[in-house]
Amino acid sequence: MNSLKLPYSALIPLLMHYQIEQGVCFLIICHNNFSKKLAFNYLAELAQSFLERYASQIGQASRPYTFIEFETTIRKLMKSYTDTRSPKQLSKINNELADVQRIMVQNIED
């Protein structure tokens, strides 16, 4: 029996995005159809929020889960980026529609 071996990324359509700020790695795993622009906007907002609260404490972290209370902030931020009715998502949809409209107008003019 022949077995088919695929890379892990081919079996599960997920991507990892990361950003390193002040020695802290901010990492997200999302579906490959999730907007890269939104993913990096999320990371930037997450990093900014975290560093505003904990920048002075990063070097003193001596145990796992030192910043566990930040989880509530992560959840709220994640919800705002994944809720299709959120202003961020509506803005993304409007931008994509504007791009489609621009392409259609350009095709008609050509």
C-alpha positions as a printed NumPy array, in Angstrom:
array([[  0.   ,   0.   ,   0.   ],
       [  1.425,   3.365,  -1.052],
       [  1.115,   6.199,   1.39 ],
       [  0.797,   9.797,   0.393],
       [  2.838,  12.156,   2.508],
       [  1.953,  15.821,   2.403],
       [  3.532,  18.631,   4.333],
       [  1.565,  19.584,   7.416],
       [  0.639,  22.908,   5.828],
       [ -0.983,  21.093,   2.887],
       [ -3.207,  19.07 ,   5.196],
       [ -4.429,  21.961,   7.287],
       [ -4.839,  25.283,   5.495],
       [ -3.334,  27.465,   8.217],
       [ -0.687,  30.156,   8.201],
       [  1.483,  31.522,  10.975],
       [  2.207,  35.219,  11.128],
       [  4.525,  36.771,  13.653],
       [  6.017,  40.065,  14.709],
       [  8.905,  40.612,  17.092],
       [  8.948,  43.765,  19.179],
       [ 11.294,  44.516,  22.08 ],
       [ 12.341,  40.877,  22.348],
       [  8.756,  39.559,  22.45 ],
       [  7.41 ,  37.367,  19.658],
       [  3.729,  37.903,  18.897],
       [  2.383,  34.948,  16.926],
       [ -0.969,  34.085,  15.4  ],
       [ -2.173,  31.056,  13.507],
       [ -5.079,  31.651,  11.15 ],
       [ -6.74 ,  30.154,   8.099],
       [ -4.879,  30.816,   4.891],
       [ -7.841,  32.761,   3.485],
       [ -7.733,  35.281,   6.339],
       [ -6.476,  38.642,   5.086],
       [ -2.725,  39.054,   5.597],
       [ -3.243,  42.772,   6.013],
       [ -5.723,  42.19 ,   8.829],
       [ -3.456,  39.577,  10.403],
       [ -0.539,  42.   ,  10.575],
       [ -2.789,  44.845,  11.734],
       [ -3.957,  42.551,  14.524],
       [ -0.373,  41.709,  15.464],
       [  0.611,  45.378,  15.498],
       [ -2.347,  46.297,  17.689],
       [ -1.695,  43.33 ,  19.968],
       [  1.994,  44.209,  20.34 ],
       [  1.217,  47.858,  21.035],
       [ -1.369,  46.983,  23.678],
       [  0.904,  44.432,  25.358],
       [  3.964,  46.654,  25.377],
       [  2.018,  49.623,  26.73 ],
       [  1.069,  47.525,  29.752],
       [  4.074,  45.272,  30.275],
       [  7.181,  46.695,  28.578],
       [  8.869,  47.457,  31.891],
       [  8.118,  43.958,  33.236],
       [  9.287,  41.816,  30.31 ],
       [ 12.849,  41.36 ,  31.563],
       [ 11.593,  40.389,  35.013],
       [  9.296,  37.572,  33.871],
       [ 10.594,  34.478,  35.623],
       [  7.768,  31.973,  35.258],
       [  5.418,  30.744,  32.544],
       [  2.124,  32.584,  32.265],
       [  3.441,  35.728,  33.958],
       [  1.156,  37.832,  31.801],
       [ -1.89 ,  35.531,  31.834],
       [ -4.224,  38.414,  32.669],
       [ -3.52 ,  39.764,  29.174],
       [ -5.64 ,  36.916,  27.792],
       [ -8.835,  38.949,  28.172],
       [ -7.323,  41.685,  26.02 ],
       [ -6.286,  39.092,  23.439],
       [ -9.808,  37.65 ,  23.313],
       [-11.447,  41.063,  22.892],
       [ -9.028,  42.064,  20.173],
       [ -9.393,  38.721,  18.392],
       [-13.186,  39.047,  18.457],
       [-13.016,  42.518,  16.927],
       [-10.938,  41.128,  14.043],
       [-13.059,  38.034,  13.414],
       [-16.57 ,  39.436,  13.923],
       [-17.87 ,  40.074,  10.407],
       [-20.029,  42.947,  11.658],
       [-17.169,  44.786,  13.337],
       [-16.044,  48.124,  11.892],
       [-12.66 ,  46.599,  10.979],
       [-14.289,  43.855,   8.905],
       [-16.769,  46.263,   7.3  ],
       [-13.882,  48.523,   6.357],
       [-12.054,  45.544,   4.813],
       [-15.143,  44.606,   2.777],
       [-15.583,  48.196,   1.594],
       [-11.932,  48.369,   0.53 ],
       [-12.218,  45.092,  -1.38 ],
       [-15.399,  46.282,  -3.107],
       [-13.678,  49.534,  -4.061],
       [-10.786,  47.533,  -5.539],
       [-13.194,  45.378,  -7.563],
       [-15.055,  48.457,  -8.763],
       [-11.785,  50.136,  -9.784],
       [-10.735,  47.045, -11.764],
       [-14.132,  46.806, -13.453],
       [-14.083,  50.482, -14.445],
       [-10.543,  50.11 , -15.772],
       [-11.574,  47.035, -17.817],
       [-14.559,  48.884, -19.271],
       [-12.412,  51.87 , -20.22 ],
       [ -9.825,  49.621, -21.893]])
